[in-house]
Amino acid sequence: MPPESTASPAAEGRGFGEQRSSVSNSATGSETDERGSREYVMTDNLTVAVLGTGIMGAPMARNLARAGLGVRAWNRSRDKAEPLAAEGVYVAGTPAEAVRGADVVLTMLYDGPAALDVMEQAGDALRPGAAWVQCTTAGLEAIGELAGFAGEHRLVFYDAPVLGTKQPAEAGQLTVLAAGPVEGRDVVTPVFDAVGARTVWTGEDGAAGSATRLKLVANSWVLAATSATGEVLALAQALGVDPQGFFDAIAGGPLDMGYLRAKAGLILEGRLSPASFAVTTAVKDARLIVAAGEQHGVRLDVAAATAERLARAAEHGHGDEDMAAAYFASFDEGASTAR
């Protein structure tokens, strides 16, 4: 594992070739300052601060470490970050401790306001010239605020939401949708390569939000398909139709879909926990999609209905389950279901 993962990053890191007065300990690989106190460990590799280690952030941090990058992680609930220490990730107590001297700061948080709040907590510890890889699905309005913060702190801003849920995140098979300056992409490319199977560049200005726009379009399809899956199973139950009969009828044709079968399997087999993508987060994303449509004069009835279904499922106690649990919105609370 990279040496930075095991030592305190309290002192500033070297950054892009920045020199510090230190003496290398060849036995341990650690660095000591001129007084001989062990402050940090320095390598020629990038140092990445991961802020937010939930369903997506934790496996992303793990894959960054496995790729040989120095990784520091912070999470509001520290217990969610602690397991990463076994992978050589340094678990920081504050956002400022995580980002101090880091070459790249990666945020994977609940929403735009959460990302901005955490970056404000990092504050003066952010190194001017560092790249900010903003992976949170933040929505169009928030992107402008986040880019503004990046400008104020002289950070190189990359709008970089990802396509994929827990399983592809764990496998390092996410699709990264990215927008940001060409100059500096050599710094963020190792990060994208570690967490994703491919990177789709959508523009050269992260502040324009072209990657976020594409993410909202993609999510509108994902959420619509998820909602439709739940309704198909609910209707089948109400009409006394064996769901397998439906799958047999569409098998191998244009209506058949791996995603449909995967989400239906979670519902029918009662495997909604742990979530690959939680209902509460899906509610947030659905509302961002509806808001984006409204801002641009487009009425999105399916997205609006999906947001309502997801919110109702959360009210019924399914908020922490996989978003396929939108299925339960078809029934009165406490009613008998396929589960």
mmCIF file of C-alpha atoms in Angstrom:
data_model
loop_
_atom_site.group_PDB
_atom_site.id
_atom_site.type_symbol
_atom_site.label_atom_id
_atom_site.label_comp_id
_atom_site.label_asym_id
_atom_site.label_seq_id
_atom_site.Cartn_x
_atom_site.Cartn_y
_atom_site.Cartn_z
ATOM 1 C CA MET A 1 0.000 0.000 0.000
ATOM 2 C CA PRO A 2 1.204 3.582 -0.567
ATOM 3 C CA PRO A 3 3.172 4.963 2.378
ATOM 4 C CA GLU A 4 0.908 8.019 2.697
ATOM 5 C CA SER A 5 -1.885 5.703 3.758
ATOM 6 C CA THR A 6 -0.258 4.741 7.022
ATOM 7 C CA ALA A 7 1.187 7.969 8.372
ATOM 8 C CA SER A 8 -0.320 11.209 9.607
ATOM 9 C CA PRO A 9 -0.847 13.738 6.817
ATOM 10 C CA ALA A 10 -0.890 16.612 9.307
ATOM 11 C CA ALA A 11 1.976 18.348 7.528
ATOM 12 C CA GLU A 12 1.516 19.530 3.946
ATOM 13 C CA GLY A 13 2.293 16.986 1.280
ATOM 14 C CA ARG A 14 4.743 17.645 -1.505
ATOM 15 C CA GLY A 15 2.128 18.289 -4.162
ATOM 16 C CA PHE A 16 3.371 18.736 -7.727
ATOM 17 C CA GLY A 17 7.119 18.404 -7.251
ATOM 18 C CA GLU A 18 7.185 20.775 -4.271
ATOM 19 C CA GLN A 19 10.266 20.079 -2.140
ATOM 20 C CA ARG A 20 10.389 19.751 1.643
ATOM 21 C CA SER A 21 13.373 19.429 3.907
ATOM 22 C CA SER A 22 13.293 15.816 5.077
ATOM 23 C CA VAL A 23 15.366 12.710 5.572
ATOM 24 C CA SER A 24 14.226 9.360 4.206
ATOM 25 C CA ASN A 25 14.158 6.354 6.499
ATOM 26 C CA SER A 26 15.083 3.537 4.136
ATOM 27 C CA ALA A 27 14.048 0.867 6.619
ATOM 28 C CA THR A 28 10.512 2.089 7.029
ATOM 29 C CA GLY A 29 10.012 4.194 3.933
ATOM 30 C CA SER A 30 8.877 7.039 6.167
ATOM 31 C CA GLU A 31 9.995 10.649 6.174
ATOM 32 C CA THR A 32 11.242 12.586 9.173
ATOM 33 C CA ASP A 33 11.739 16.314 9.450
ATOM 34 C CA GLU A 34 15.084 17.817 10.430
ATOM 35 C CA ARG A 35 14.247 17.315 14.123
ATOM 36 C CA GLY A 36 13.694 13.610 13.517
ATOM 37 C CA SER A 37 9.944 13.545 14.289
ATOM 38 C CA ARG A 38 7.839 11.374 11.969
ATOM 39 C CA GLU A 39 5.273 13.676 10.377
ATOM 40 C CA TYR A 40 4.215 11.976 7.162
ATOM 41 C CA VAL A 41 5.336 9.618 4.453
ATOM 42 C CA MET A 42 6.173 10.966 1.029
ATOM 43 C CA THR A 43 6.086 9.261 -2.335
ATOM 44 C CA ASP A 44 6.175 10.376 -5.957
ATOM 45 C CA ASN A 45 2.577 9.148 -6.371
ATOM 46 C CA LEU A 46 -0.506 11.298 -6.252
ATOM 47 C CA THR A 47 -2.184 11.851 -2.935
ATOM 48 C CA VAL A 48 -5.977 11.716 -3.120
ATOM 49 C CA ALA A 49 -8.340 12.893 -0.393
ATOM 50 C CA VAL A 50 -11.711 11.131 -0.547
ATOM 51 C CA LEU A 51 -14.463 13.011 1.252
ATOM 52 C CA GLY A 52 -17.481 10.766 1.754
ATOM 53 C CA THR A 53 -17.078 7.006 2.162
ATOM 54 C CA GLY A 54 -20.619 5.710 1.895
ATOM 55 C CA ILE A 55 -21.952 3.126 -0.556
ATOM 56 C CA MET A 56 -19.936 4.603 -3.437
ATOM 57 C CA GLY A 57 -17.111 6.501 -1.794
ATOM 58 C CA ALA A 58 -15.735 3.603 0.246
ATOM 59 C CA PRO A 59 -15.110 1.229 -2.690
ATOM 60 C CA MET A 60 -13.734 4.122 -4.741
ATOM 61 C CA ALA A 61 -11.231 4.923 -1.988
ATOM 62 C CA ARG A 62 -10.318 1.251 -1.745
ATOM 63 C CA ASN A 63 -9.640 1.005 -5.477
ATOM 64 C CA LEU A 64 -7.550 4.158 -5.435
ATOM 65 C CA ALA A 65 -5.366 2.632 -2.727
ATOM 66 C CA ARG A 66 -5.091 -0.649 -4.605
ATOM 67 C CA ALA A 67 -3.937 1.306 -7.658
ATOM 68 C CA GLY A 68 -0.972 2.548 -5.632
ATOM 69 C CA LEU A 69 -2.170 6.069 -4.928
ATOM 70 C CA GLY A 70 -1.829 7.654 -1.521
ATOM 71 C CA VAL A 71 -5.351 7.877 -0.087
ATOM 72 C CA ARG A 72 -6.740 9.791 2.855
ATOM 73 C CA ALA A 73 -10.424 9.358 3.624
ATOM 74 C CA TRP A 74 -12.932 11.232 5.723
ATOM 75 C CA ASN A 75 -16.579 10.518 6.457
ATOM 76 C CA ARG A 76 -19.056 12.290 8.678
ATOM 77 C CA SER A 77 -19.735 8.965 10.412
ATOM 78 C CA ARG A 78 -16.194 7.791 11.030
ATOM 79 C CA ASP A 79 -17.228 4.148 11.504
ATOM 80 C CA LYS A 80 -17.995 3.945 7.769
ATOM 81 C CA ALA A 81 -14.435 4.983 6.940
ATOM 82 C CA GLU A 82 -12.557 2.923 9.533
ATOM 83 C CA PRO A 83 -12.599 -0.388 7.562
ATOM 84 C CA LEU A 84 -10.554 1.333 4.857
ATOM 85 C CA ALA A 85 -7.561 1.436 7.183
ATOM 86 C CA ALA A 86 -7.052 -2.278 6.510
ATOM 87 C CA GLU A 87 -6.465 -1.341 2.860
ATOM 88 C CA GLY A 88 -3.775 1.172 3.780
ATOM 89 C CA VAL A 89 -6.033 4.217 3.616
ATOM 90 C CA TYR A 90 -5.362 6.921 6.188
ATOM 91 C CA VAL A 91 -8.642 7.728 7.964
ATOM 92 C CA ALA A 92 -8.732 11.432 8.814
ATOM 93 C CA GLY A 93 -10.662 13.005 11.640
ATOM 94 C CA THR A 94 -11.667 16.137 9.730
ATOM 95 C CA PRO A 95 -12.012 17.234 6.110
ATOM 96 C CA ALA A 96 -9.119 19.648 6.633
ATOM 97 C CA GLU A 97 -6.843 16.858 7.812
ATOM 98 C CA ALA A 98 -7.775 14.767 4.789
ATOM 99 C CA VAL A 99 -7.151 17.433 2.148
ATOM 100 C CA ARG A 100 -4.059 19.143 3.542
ATOM 101 C CA GLY A 101 -1.430 18.977 0.790
ATOM 102 C CA ALA A 102 -3.465 16.563 -1.352
ATOM 103 C CA ASP A 103 -3.007 16.663 -5.115
ATOM 104 C CA VAL A 104 -6.616 15.610 -5.775
ATOM 105 C CA VAL A 105 -9.727 16.040 -3.644
ATOM 106 C CA LEU A 106 -12.591 13.699 -4.558
ATOM 107 C CA THR A 107 -16.043 14.378 -3.129
ATOM 108 C CA MET A 108 -18.728 11.692 -3.104
ATOM 109 C CA LEU A 109 -21.401 13.056 -0.798
ATOM 110 C CA TYR A 110 -25.196 13.137 -0.597
ATOM 111 C CA ASP A 111 -25.886 16.290 -2.592
ATOM 112 C CA GLY A 112 -24.524 19.652 -3.658
ATOM 113 C CA PRO A 113 -25.093 21.486 -0.350
ATOM 114 C CA ALA A 114 -23.383 18.629 1.521
ATOM 115 C CA ALA A 115 -20.383 18.797 -0.831
ATOM 116 C CA LEU A 116 -20.109 22.554 -0.405
ATOM 117 C CA ASP A 117 -20.409 22.303 3.383
ATOM 118 C CA VAL A 118 -17.634 19.717 3.626
ATOM 119 C CA MET A 119 -15.340 21.674 1.310
ATOM 120 C CA GLU A 120 -15.933 24.785 3.403
ATOM 121 C CA GLN A 121 -14.871 22.767 6.442
ATOM 122 C CA ALA A 122 -11.677 21.861 4.594
ATOM 123 C CA GLY A 123 -11.176 25.577 3.984
ATOM 124 C CA ASP A 124 -7.626 26.867 4.149
ATOM 125 C CA ALA A 125 -6.189 23.343 4.170
ATOM 126 C CA LEU A 126 -6.974 23.071 0.453
ATOM 127 C CA ARG A 127 -3.834 23.507 -1.615
ATOM 128 C CA PRO A 128 -4.141 26.071 -4.427
ATOM 129 C CA GLY A 129 -3.727 24.297 -7.739
ATOM 130 C CA ALA A 130 -5.085 20.983 -6.471
ATOM 131 C CA ALA A 131 -7.693 19.231 -8.604
ATOM 132 C CA TRP A 132 -11.208 18.915 -7.229
ATOM 133 C CA VAL A 133 -12.941 15.857 -8.685
ATOM 134 C CA GLN A 134 -16.580 16.423 -7.799
ATOM 135 C CA CYS A 135 -18.416 13.088 -8.130
ATOM 136 C CA THR A 136 -21.537 13.907 -6.119
ATOM 137 C CA THR A 137 -24.740 14.035 -8.172
ATOM 138 C CA ALA A 138 -25.342 17.657 -7.304
ATOM 139 C CA GLY A 139 -27.795 19.004 -9.879
ATOM 140 C CA LEU A 140 -27.456 22.006 -12.160
ATOM 141 C CA GLU A 141 -27.982 24.785 -9.632
ATOM 142 C CA ALA A 142 -25.416 23.429 -7.185
ATOM 143 C CA ILE A 143 -22.708 22.935 -9.820
ATOM 144 C CA GLY A 144 -22.384 26.682 -10.263
ATOM 145 C CA GLU A 145 -21.957 27.178 -6.522
ATOM 146 C CA LEU A 146 -19.369 24.401 -6.276
ATOM 147 C CA ALA A 147 -17.399 25.750 -9.234
ATOM 148 C CA GLY A 148 -17.513 29.187 -7.654
ATOM 149 C CA PHE A 149 -16.008 27.806 -4.465
ATOM 150 C CA ALA A 150 -13.295 26.109 -6.524
ATOM 151 C CA GLY A 151 -12.451 29.396 -8.186
ATOM 152 C CA GLU A 152 -12.234 31.230 -4.872
ATOM 153 C CA HIS A 153 -9.767 28.641 -3.550
ATOM 154 C CA ARG A 154 -7.836 28.321 -6.840
ATOM 155 C CA LEU A 155 -8.778 24.681 -7.294
ATOM 156 C CA VAL A 156 -8.939 23.048 -10.739
ATOM 157 C CA PHE A 157 -12.571 21.983 -10.943
ATOM 158 C CA TYR A 158 -13.676 18.736 -12.589
ATOM 159 C CA ASP A 159 -17.385 17.950 -12.790
ATOM 160 C CA ALA A 160 -17.183 14.149 -12.599
ATOM 161 C CA PRO A 161 -20.324 12.224 -11.612
ATOM 162 C CA VAL A 162 -20.281 8.474 -12.200
ATOM 163 C CA LEU A 163 -22.645 5.918 -13.677
ATOM 164 C CA GLY A 164 -22.958 2.723 -11.677
ATOM 165 C CA THR A 165 -23.905 1.561 -8.218
ATOM 166 C CA LYS A 166 -22.250 -0.414 -5.440
ATOM 167 C CA GLN A 167 -21.193 -3.516 -7.364
ATOM 168 C CA PRO A 168 -19.441 -1.731 -10.256
ATOM 169 C CA ALA A 169 -17.918 0.680 -7.739
ATOM 170 C CA GLU A 170 -16.427 -2.264 -5.852
ATOM 171 C CA ALA A 171 -15.113 -3.760 -9.095
ATOM 172 C CA GLY A 172 -13.642 -0.468 -10.318
ATOM 173 C CA GLN A 173 -16.012 -0.632 -13.297
ATOM 174 C CA LEU A 174 -17.815 2.688 -13.020
ATOM 175 C CA THR A 175 -18.267 4.984 -15.996
ATOM 176 C CA VAL A 176 -16.887 8.414 -15.178
ATOM 177 C CA LEU A 177 -18.611 11.344 -16.868
ATOM 178 C CA ALA A 178 -16.103 14.178 -16.741
ATOM 179 C CA ALA A 179 -15.761 17.811 -17.720
ATOM 180 C CA GLY A 180 -12.742 19.957 -16.989
ATOM 181 C CA PRO A 181 -9.651 21.572 -18.474
ATOM 182 C CA VAL A 182 -7.405 19.553 -20.769
ATOM 183 C CA GLU A 183 -4.397 20.920 -18.964
ATOM 184 C CA GLY A 184 -4.378 18.952 -15.736
ATOM 185 C CA ARG A 185 -6.154 15.858 -16.998
ATOM 186 C CA ASP A 186 -2.915 13.928 -16.577
ATOM 187 C CA VAL A 187 -3.380 14.472 -12.844
ATOM 188 C CA VAL A 188 -6.959 13.210 -12.625
ATOM 189 C CA THR A 189 -6.696 10.412 -15.208
ATOM 190 C CA PRO A 190 -5.033 7.970 -12.762
ATOM 191 C CA VAL A 191 -7.919 8.628 -10.379
ATOM 192 C CA PHE A 192 -10.547 7.964 -13.042
ATOM 193 C CA ASP A 193 -8.705 4.867 -14.242
ATOM 194 C CA ALA A 194 -8.624 3.447 -10.708
ATOM 195 C CA VAL A 195 -12.359 3.805 -10.084
ATOM 196 C CA GLY A 196 -13.790 3.319 -13.558
ATOM 197 C CA ALA A 197 -13.730 1.144 -16.648
ATOM 198 C CA ARG A 198 -13.930 4.177 -18.912
ATOM 199 C CA THR A 199 -14.125 7.953 -18.843
ATOM 200 C CA VAL A 200 -16.494 9.925 -21.081
ATOM 201 C CA TRP A 201 -15.276 13.507 -21.479
ATOM 202 C CA THR A 202 -18.156 15.928 -22.042
ATOM 203 C CA GLY A 203 -16.386 19.285 -22.097
ATOM 204 C CA GLU A 204 -13.468 21.423 -20.979
ATOM 205 C CA ASP A 205 -15.303 23.607 -18.463
ATOM 206 C CA GLY A 206 -16.422 21.846 -15.296
ATOM 207 C CA ALA A 207 -18.455 24.886 -14.259
ATOM 208 C CA ALA A 208 -20.713 24.454 -17.304
ATOM 209 C CA GLY A 209 -21.994 21.209 -15.794
ATOM 210 C CA SER A 210 -22.034 19.185 -19.028
ATOM 211 C CA ALA A 211 -21.129 15.991 -17.173
ATOM 212 C CA THR A 212 -23.835 16.595 -14.584
ATOM 213 C CA ARG A 213 -26.356 17.214 -17.366
ATOM 214 C CA LEU A 214 -25.511 13.865 -18.937
ATOM 215 C CA LYS A 215 -25.731 12.183 -15.523
ATOM 216 C CA LEU A 216 -29.236 13.572 -14.982
ATOM 217 C CA VAL A 217 -30.336 12.309 -18.406
ATOM 218 C CA ALA A 218 -28.933 8.845 -17.684
ATOM 219 C CA ASN A 219 -30.455 8.763 -14.212
ATOM 220 C CA SER A 220 -33.866 9.708 -15.588
ATOM 221 C CA TRP A 221 -33.829 6.462 -17.577
ATOM 222 C CA VAL A 222 -32.501 4.376 -14.685
ATOM 223 C CA LEU A 223 -35.120 5.677 -12.254
ATOM 224 C CA ALA A 224 -37.950 5.269 -14.772
ATOM 225 C CA ALA A 225 -36.911 1.655 -15.412
ATOM 226 C CA THR A 226 -36.655 0.985 -11.681
ATOM 227 C CA SER A 227 -40.093 2.418 -11.017
ATOM 228 C CA ALA A 228 -41.615 0.483 -13.916
ATOM 229 C CA THR A 229 -40.092 -2.748 -12.605
ATOM 230 C CA GLY A 230 -41.808 -2.275 -9.267
ATOM 231 C CA GLU A 231 -45.143 -1.505 -10.886
ATOM 232 C CA VAL A 232 -44.952 -4.555 -13.156
ATOM 233 C CA LEU A 233 -44.478 -6.833 -10.149
ATOM 234 C CA ALA A 234 -47.155 -5.052 -8.124
ATOM 235 C CA LEU A 235 -49.694 -5.370 -10.936
ATOM 236 C CA ALA A 236 -48.786 -9.026 -11.485
ATOM 237 C CA GLN A 237 -49.426 -9.716 -7.816
ATOM 238 C CA ALA A 238 -52.740 -7.839 -7.854
ATOM 239 C CA LEU A 239 -53.942 -9.757 -10.922
ATOM 240 C CA GLY A 240 -52.707 -13.141 -9.722
ATOM 241 C CA VAL A 241 -50.108 -13.428 -12.482
ATOM 242 C CA ASP A 242 -46.915 -15.359 -11.798
ATOM 243 C CA PRO A 243 -44.049 -12.901 -12.498
ATOM 244 C CA GLN A 244 -42.138 -15.713 -14.193
ATOM 245 C CA GLY A 245 -44.874 -15.820 -16.803
ATOM 246 C CA PHE A 246 -44.091 -12.197 -17.652
ATOM 247 C CA PHE A 247 -40.360 -12.889 -17.914
ATOM 248 C CA ASP A 248 -41.027 -15.917 -20.129
ATOM 249 C CA ALA A 249 -43.221 -13.812 -22.396
ATOM 250 C CA ILE A 250 -40.555 -11.166 -23.025
ATOM 251 C CA ALA A 251 -37.529 -13.497 -22.953
ATOM 252 C CA GLY A 252 -35.007 -12.801 -25.704
ATOM 253 C CA GLY A 253 -37.045 -10.017 -27.290
ATOM 254 C CA PRO A 254 -36.543 -6.245 -27.408
ATOM 255 C CA LEU A 255 -38.539 -5.803 -24.186
ATOM 256 C CA ASP A 256 -36.211 -8.085 -22.222
ATOM 257 C CA MET A 257 -33.616 -6.284 -20.152
ATOM 258 C CA GLY A 258 -30.906 -7.401 -17.765
ATOM 259 C CA TYR A 259 -31.565 -4.432 -15.510
ATOM 260 C CA LEU A 260 -35.268 -5.342 -15.244
ATOM 261 C CA ARG A 261 -34.413 -8.892 -14.203
ATOM 262 C CA ALA A 262 -31.773 -7.749 -11.725
ATOM 263 C CA LYS A 263 -34.044 -5.302 -9.921
ATOM 264 C CA ALA A 264 -37.014 -7.688 -10.017
ATOM 265 C CA GLY A 265 -34.803 -10.357 -8.460
ATOM 266 C CA LEU A 266 -33.976 -8.078 -5.541
ATOM 267 C CA ILE A 267 -37.685 -7.566 -4.871
ATOM 268 C CA LEU A 268 -38.846 -11.159 -5.338
ATOM 269 C CA GLU A 269 -35.988 -12.623 -3.327
ATOM 270 C CA GLY A 270 -36.076 -10.031 -0.557
ATOM 271 C CA ARG A 271 -32.497 -8.861 -1.178
ATOM 272 C CA LEU A 272 -33.035 -5.136 -0.839
ATOM 273 C CA SER A 273 -30.429 -4.689 1.892
ATOM 274 C CA PRO A 274 -27.669 -3.703 1.801
ATOM 275 C CA ALA A 275 -28.639 -1.213 -0.866
ATOM 276 C CA SER A 276 -26.732 -0.765 -4.088
ATOM 277 C CA PHE A 277 -28.394 2.644 -4.356
ATOM 278 C CA ALA A 278 -30.694 3.686 -1.539
ATOM 279 C CA VAL A 279 -34.274 4.891 -1.907
ATOM 280 C CA THR A 280 -33.529 8.156 -0.077
ATOM 281 C CA THR A 281 -30.718 9.009 -2.495
ATOM 282 C CA ALA A 282 -32.878 8.071 -5.464
ATOM 283 C CA VAL A 283 -35.575 10.473 -4.200
ATOM 284 C CA LYS A 284 -33.001 13.254 -4.214
ATOM 285 C CA ASP A 285 -31.841 12.432 -7.735
ATOM 286 C CA ALA A 286 -35.392 12.187 -9.080
ATOM 287 C CA ARG A 287 -36.164 15.634 -7.699
ATOM 288 C CA LEU A 288 -33.004 17.051 -9.277
ATOM 289 C CA ILE A 289 -34.151 15.630 -12.619
ATOM 290 C CA VAL A 290 -37.607 17.179 -12.274
ATOM 291 C CA ALA A 291 -36.073 20.529 -11.285
ATOM 292 C CA ALA A 292 -33.722 20.455 -14.283
ATOM 293 C CA GLY A 293 -36.651 19.846 -16.596
ATOM 294 C CA GLU A 294 -38.632 22.692 -15.062
ATOM 295 C CA GLN A 295 -35.680 25.057 -15.390
ATOM 296 C CA HIS A 296 -35.509 24.309 -19.095
ATOM 297 C CA GLY A 297 -39.218 24.291 -19.879
ATOM 298 C CA VAL A 298 -39.688 20.514 -20.038
ATOM 299 C CA ARG A 299 -42.430 18.682 -18.150
ATOM 300 C CA LEU A 300 -41.202 15.296 -16.904
ATOM 301 C CA ASP A 301 -44.303 13.468 -15.716
ATOM 302 C CA VAL A 302 -42.632 10.084 -15.303
ATOM 303 C CA ALA A 303 -39.747 11.530 -13.302
ATOM 304 C CA ALA A 304 -42.168 13.459 -11.092
ATOM 305 C CA ALA A 305 -44.263 10.344 -10.462
ATOM 306 C CA THR A 306 -41.111 8.360 -9.752
ATOM 307 C CA ALA A 307 -40.010 10.926 -7.181
ATOM 308 C CA GLU A 308 -43.398 10.599 -5.475
ATOM 309 C CA ARG A 309 -43.245 6.784 -5.491
ATOM 310 C CA LEU A 310 -39.762 6.738 -4.026
ATOM 311 C CA ALA A 311 -40.704 9.250 -1.341
ATOM 312 C CA ARG A 312 -43.756 7.132 -0.440
ATOM 313 C CA ALA A 313 -41.587 4.016 -0.176
ATOM 314 C CA ALA A 314 -39.264 5.898 2.158
ATOM 315 C CA GLU A 315 -42.232 6.975 4.286
ATOM 316 C CA HIS A 316 -43.198 3.294 4.531
ATOM 317 C CA GLY A 317 -39.821 2.560 6.114
ATOM 318 C CA HIS A 318 -37.805 1.507 3.056
ATOM 319 C CA GLY A 319 -35.551 4.561 2.786
ATOM 320 C CA ASP A 320 -32.303 2.689 3.450
ATOM 321 C CA GLU A 321 -33.140 -0.195 1.121
ATOM 322 C CA ASP A 322 -32.239 -0.484 -2.543
ATOM 323 C CA MET A 323 -34.194 1.850 -4.802
ATOM 324 C CA ALA A 324 -36.018 -1.209 -6.188
ATOM 325 C CA ALA A 325 -38.016 -0.924 -2.955
ATOM 326 C CA ALA A 326 -40.073 1.721 -4.767
ATOM 327 C CA TYR A 327 -42.174 -1.396 -5.415
ATOM 328 C CA PHE A 328 -43.703 -0.980 -1.952
ATOM 329 C CA ALA A 329 -45.174 2.386 -2.929
ATOM 330 C CA SER A 330 -47.845 0.450 -4.861
ATOM 331 C CA PHE A 331 -49.388 -0.826 -1.637
ATOM 332 C CA ASP A 332 -50.895 0.699 1.439
ATOM 333 C CA GLU A 333 -48.459 0.666 4.316
ATOM 334 C CA GLY A 334 -48.457 -2.749 5.991
ATOM 335 C CA ALA A 335 -50.264 -4.478 3.109
ATOM 336 C CA SER A 336 -49.247 -8.005 2.055
ATOM 337 C CA THR A 337 -46.680 -7.931 -0.781
ATOM 338 C CA ALA A 338 -44.529 -10.281 -2.835
ATOM 339 C CA ARG A 339 -41.991 -10.211 -0.043
#
